[in-house]
PDB file of C-alpha atoms in Angstrom:
ATOM      1  CA  MET A  65       7.688 -15.824 -37.850  1.00  0.00           C
ATOM      2  CA  ILE A  66       5.875 -18.817 -36.271  1.00  0.00           C
ATOM      3  CA  THR A  67       2.219 -18.944 -36.512  1.00  0.00           C
ATOM      4  CA  VAL A  68       1.122 -19.559 -32.932  1.00  0.00           C
ATOM      5  CA  LEU A  69      -2.125 -21.585 -32.240  1.00  0.00           C
ATOM      6  CA  ASN A  70      -4.071 -20.992 -28.870  1.00  0.00           C
ATOM      7  CA  VAL A  71      -5.502 -24.279 -27.283  1.00  0.00           C
ATOM      8  CA  ASP A  72      -8.776 -23.734 -29.308  1.00  0.00           C
ATOM      9  CA  GLY A  73      -6.911 -23.785 -32.502  1.00  0.00           C
ATOM     10  CA  GLN A  74      -7.493 -19.753 -32.949  1.00  0.00           C
ATOM     11  CA  LYS A  75      -4.199 -17.831 -34.182  1.00  0.00           C
ATOM     12  CA  ILE A  76      -2.663 -15.639 -31.915  1.00  0.00           C
ATOM     13  CA  THR A  77       0.392 -13.266 -31.930  1.00  0.00           C
ATOM     14  CA  PRO A  78       2.957 -15.048 -34.303  1.00  0.00           C
ATOM     15  CA  CYS A  79       6.581 -15.539 -32.502  1.00  0.00           C
ATOM     16  CA  LEU A  80      10.291 -15.929 -33.325  1.00  0.00           C
ATOM     17  CA  PRO A  81      11.412 -19.504 -34.101  1.00  0.00           C
ATOM     18  CA  ASP A  82      13.605 -19.352 -30.636  1.00  0.00           C
ATOM     19  CA  ARG A  83      10.506 -18.443 -28.567  1.00  0.00           C
ATOM     20  CA  ALA A  84       8.687 -21.289 -30.826  1.00  0.00           C
ATOM     21  CA  TRP A  85      11.439 -24.106 -29.694  1.00  0.00           C
ATOM     22  CA  ARG A  86      11.372 -22.843 -25.873  1.00  0.00           C
ATOM     23  CA  GLU A  87       7.798 -23.110 -25.889  1.00  0.00           C
ATOM     24  CA  VAL A  88       8.113 -26.535 -27.113  1.00  0.00           C
ATOM     25  CA  ASN A  89      11.228 -27.769 -25.019  1.00  0.00           C
ATOM     26  CA  ARG A  90       8.947 -26.764 -21.842  1.00  0.00           C
ATOM     27  CA  ALA A  91       6.060 -28.800 -22.939  1.00  0.00           C
ATOM     28  CA  ARG A  92       4.248 -25.794 -23.235  1.00  0.00           C
ATOM     29  CA  ALA A  93       3.159 -26.214 -27.035  1.00  0.00           C
ATOM     30  CA  VAL A  94       3.467 -28.697 -29.927  1.00  0.00           C
ATOM     31  CA  TRP A  95       4.462 -28.200 -33.460  1.00  0.00           C
ATOM     32  CA  ILE A  96       1.408 -28.507 -35.957  1.00  0.00           C
ATOM     33  CA  ASP A  97       3.762 -28.193 -38.835  1.00  0.00           C
ATOM     34  CA  GLU A  98       7.257 -26.671 -39.787  1.00  0.00           C
ATOM     35  CA  GLN A  99       5.823 -22.840 -39.301  1.00  0.00           C
ATOM     36  CA  THR A 100       3.057 -23.482 -36.707  1.00  0.00           C
ATOM     37  CA  ILE A 101       2.827 -24.510 -33.118  1.00  0.00           C
ATOM     38  CA  GLN A 102      -0.221 -24.881 -31.091  1.00  0.00           C
ATOM     39  CA  LEU A 103      -0.172 -23.946 -27.305  1.00  0.00           C
ATOM     40  CA  LEU A 104      -1.061 -26.278 -24.453  1.00  0.00           C
ATOM     41  CA  TYR A 105      -2.103 -23.761 -22.156  1.00  0.00           C
ATOM     42  CA  ASN A 106      -4.009 -20.508 -21.867  1.00  0.00           C
ATOM     43  CA  PRO A 107      -1.413 -17.728 -22.136  1.00  0.00           C
ATOM     44  CA  PHE A 108      -4.110 -14.995 -20.890  1.00  0.00           C
ATOM     45  CA  SER A 109      -4.643 -16.816 -17.647  1.00  0.00           C
ATOM     46  CA  TYR A 110      -1.093 -16.173 -16.454  1.00  0.00           C
ATOM     47  CA  ARG A 111      -1.804 -12.295 -16.489  1.00  0.00           C
ATOM     48  CA  GLY A 112      -3.992 -12.789 -13.297  1.00  0.00           C
ATOM     49  CA  TYR A 113      -1.167 -14.941 -11.481  1.00  0.00           C
ATOM     50  CA  ARG A 114       1.447 -12.363 -12.238  1.00  0.00           C
ATOM     51  CA  LYS A 115      -0.912  -9.356 -10.946  1.00  0.00           C
ATOM     52  CA  ALA A 116      -1.691 -11.282  -7.862  1.00  0.00           C
ATOM     53  CA  ALA A 117       1.969 -12.243  -6.814  1.00  0.00           C
ATOM     54  CA  LEU A 118       2.384  -8.332  -7.343  1.00  0.00           C
ATOM     55  CA  LYS A 119      -0.406  -7.221  -5.245  1.00  0.00           C
ATOM     56  CA  ARG A 120       0.396 -10.088  -2.519  1.00  0.00           C
ATOM     57  CA  ASP A 121       3.769  -8.731  -2.408  1.00  0.00           C
ATOM     58  CA  LYS A 122       2.575  -5.160  -2.004  1.00  0.00           C
ATOM     59  CA  TYR A 123       4.410  -4.191  -5.634  1.00  0.00           C
ATOM     60  CA  THR A 124       7.523  -4.039  -3.299  1.00  0.00           C
ATOM     61  CA  CYS A 125      10.893  -6.042  -4.687  1.00  0.00           C
ATOM     62  CA  LEU A 126      11.669  -8.717  -2.340  1.00  0.00           C
ATOM     63  CA  TRP A 127      15.271  -8.759  -2.947  1.00  0.00           C
ATOM     64  CA  CYS A 128      15.784  -4.986  -2.676  1.00  0.00           C
ATOM     65  CA  GLY A 129      12.668  -3.249  -1.417  1.00  0.00           C
ATOM     66  CA  CYS A 130      12.461  -1.300  -4.536  1.00  0.00           C
ATOM     67  CA  PRO A 131       9.148  -0.569  -6.532  1.00  0.00           C
ATOM     68  CA  ALA A 132       8.428  -3.393  -8.556  1.00  0.00           C
ATOM     69  CA  ARG A 133       6.679  -4.098 -11.570  1.00  0.00           C
ATOM     70  CA  THR A 134       7.985  -7.329 -12.573  1.00  0.00           C
ATOM     71  CA  VAL A 135       7.616 -10.951 -11.442  1.00  0.00           C
ATOM     72  CA  ASP A 136      10.331 -13.185 -10.930  1.00  0.00           C
ATOM     73  CA  HIS A 137      10.055 -16.968 -10.839  1.00  0.00           C
ATOM     74  CA  ILE A 138      11.404 -18.588  -7.805  1.00  0.00           C
ATOM     75  CA  ILE A 139      11.988 -21.835  -9.873  1.00  0.00           C
ATOM     76  CA  PRO A 140      13.122 -20.279 -12.997  1.00  0.00           C
ATOM     77  CA  SER A 141      10.797 -21.514 -16.093  1.00  0.00           C
ATOM     78  CA  SER A 142      13.600 -22.620 -18.099  1.00  0.00           C
ATOM     79  CA  LYS A 143      14.215 -25.433 -15.379  1.00  0.00           C
ATOM     80  CA  GLY A 144      10.728 -26.236 -15.235  1.00  0.00           C
ATOM     81  CA  GLY A 145       9.291 -23.679 -12.751  1.00  0.00           C
ATOM     82  CA  SER A 146       5.582 -22.893 -12.731  1.00  0.00           C
ATOM     83  CA  ASP A 147       3.961 -19.623 -13.464  1.00  0.00           C
ATOM     84  CA  LEU A 148       1.652 -19.924 -10.583  1.00  0.00           C
ATOM     85  CA  PRO A 149       1.885 -17.415  -8.033  1.00  0.00           C
ATOM     86  CA  ARG A 150       3.350 -19.474  -5.529  1.00  0.00           C
ATOM     87  CA  ASN A 151       6.535 -19.857  -7.836  1.00  0.00           C
ATOM     88  CA  LEU A 152       6.281 -15.826  -8.513  1.00  0.00           C
ATOM     89  CA  LEU A 153       7.521 -12.767  -6.199  1.00  0.00           C
ATOM     90  CA  ALA A 154       7.431  -9.482  -7.121  1.00  0.00           C
ATOM     91  CA  SER A 155      10.961  -8.114  -8.092  1.00  0.00           C
ATOM     92  CA  CYS A 156      12.126  -4.626  -9.689  1.00  0.00           C
ATOM     93  CA  SER A 157      13.518  -5.148 -13.256  1.00  0.00           C
ATOM     94  CA  ASP A 158      17.019  -4.693 -11.973  1.00  0.00           C
ATOM     95  CA  CYS A 159      16.952  -7.701  -9.655  1.00  0.00           C
ATOM     96  CA  ASN A 160      15.149  -9.769 -11.638  1.00  0.00           C
ATOM     97  CA  THR A 161      17.732  -9.211 -14.898  1.00  0.00           C
ATOM     98  CA  LYS A 162      20.824  -9.805 -12.329  1.00  0.00           C
ATOM     99  CA  ARG A 163      19.525 -13.038 -11.072  1.00  0.00           C
ATOM    100  CA  GLY A 164      18.775 -14.319 -14.492  1.00  0.00           C
ATOM    101  CA  ASN A 165      17.999 -17.842 -14.338  1.00  0.00           C
ATOM    102  CA  ARG A 166      19.709 -19.046 -11.636  1.00  0.00           C
ATOM    103  CA  SER A 167      17.931 -20.489  -8.463  1.00  0.00           C
ATOM    104  CA  ALA A 168      16.362 -18.000  -5.884  1.00  0.00           C
ATOM    105  CA  LEU A 169      18.445 -19.804  -3.268  1.00  0.00           C
ATOM    106  CA  SER A 170      21.553 -19.469  -5.131  1.00  0.00           C
ATOM    107  CA  TYR A 171      21.085 -15.746  -5.718  1.00  0.00           C
ATOM    108  CA  LEU A 172      20.216 -15.167  -2.305  1.00  0.00           C
ATOM    109  CA  LYS A 173      23.492 -16.741  -0.995  1.00  0.00           C
ATOM    110  CA  GLU A 174      25.206 -14.559  -3.726  1.00  0.00           C
ATOM    111  CA  LYS A 175      23.517 -11.536  -1.830  1.00  0.00           C
ATOM    112  CA  ASN A 176      24.789 -12.793   1.621  1.00  0.00           C
ATOM    113  CA  TYR A 177      21.330 -12.871   2.644  1.00  0.00           C
ATOM    114  CA  ALA A 178      21.357  -9.235   2.756  1.00  0.00           C
ATOM    115  CA  VAL A 179      17.865  -8.918   1.334  1.00  0.00           C
ATOM    116  CA  PRO A 180      15.046  -6.677   3.335  1.00  0.00           C
ATOM    117  CA  ASN A 181      12.621  -9.357   3.372  1.00  0.00           C
ATOM    118  CA  LEU A 182      14.454 -12.147   3.988  1.00  0.00           C
ATOM    119  CA  TRP A 183      11.813 -14.355   5.700  1.00  0.00           C
ATOM    120  CA  LYS A 184       9.431 -13.566   3.098  1.00  0.00           C
ATOM    121  CA  ILE A 185      11.857 -14.795   0.479  1.00  0.00           C
ATOM    122  CA  CYS A 186      12.899 -18.020   2.539  1.00  0.00           C
ATOM    123  CA  TYR A 187       9.001 -18.671   3.091  1.00  0.00           C
ATOM    124  CA  ARG A 188       8.199 -18.071  -0.952  1.00  0.00           C
ATOM    125  CA  ILE A 189      11.334 -20.631  -1.832  1.00  0.00           C
ATOM    126  CA  LEU A 190      10.436 -23.432   0.479  1.00  0.00           C
ATOM    127  CA  ARG A 191       6.653 -23.203  -0.724  1.00  0.00           C
ATOM    128  CA  ALA A 192       7.676 -23.079  -4.336  1.00  0.00           C
ATOM    129  CA  ARG A 193      10.229 -26.235  -3.821  1.00  0.00           C
ATOM    130  CA  TYR A 194       7.823 -28.347  -0.921  1.00  0.00           C
ATOM    131  CA  GLY A 195       4.499 -26.905  -2.074  1.00  0.00           C
ATOM    132  CA  LYS A 196       1.753 -26.925   0.903  1.00  0.00           C
ATOM    133  CA  SER A 197       3.435 -29.502   3.072  1.00  0.00           C
ATOM    134  CA  ILE A 198       5.578 -26.542   4.835  1.00  0.00           C
ATOM    135  CA  ASP A 199       2.111 -24.794   5.777  1.00  0.00           C
ATOM    136  CA  LYS A 200       0.985 -27.818   8.174  1.00  0.00           C
TER     137      LYS A 200
END
């Protein structure tokens, strides 16, 4: 197990080495020594973002219309996507798992655009990619 320090240097829940490397490779943590990483962000602030995205989407999966308990990253975090609400959408665990780390647009094309919330998903994809500039 790898010791994890928060931004203030306090110990939080340890993690496995592969998770530690993933956080470091995403520039979200740095190695302090061989057995310790320090996070460069506050992981607890993201809980609010997740809840905000679920509430905004009325706890409904935008991919299939079923009840949603998880959030899906429009731009996968493995590809540099953020954890901010504009990059999150409500998703059921089945759709989230099926999509994996493919882009939202490629998954949408794979589903032949047959989703109950097509316009919402298209808007969210554009917003995640281009930010507020599409709102003007």
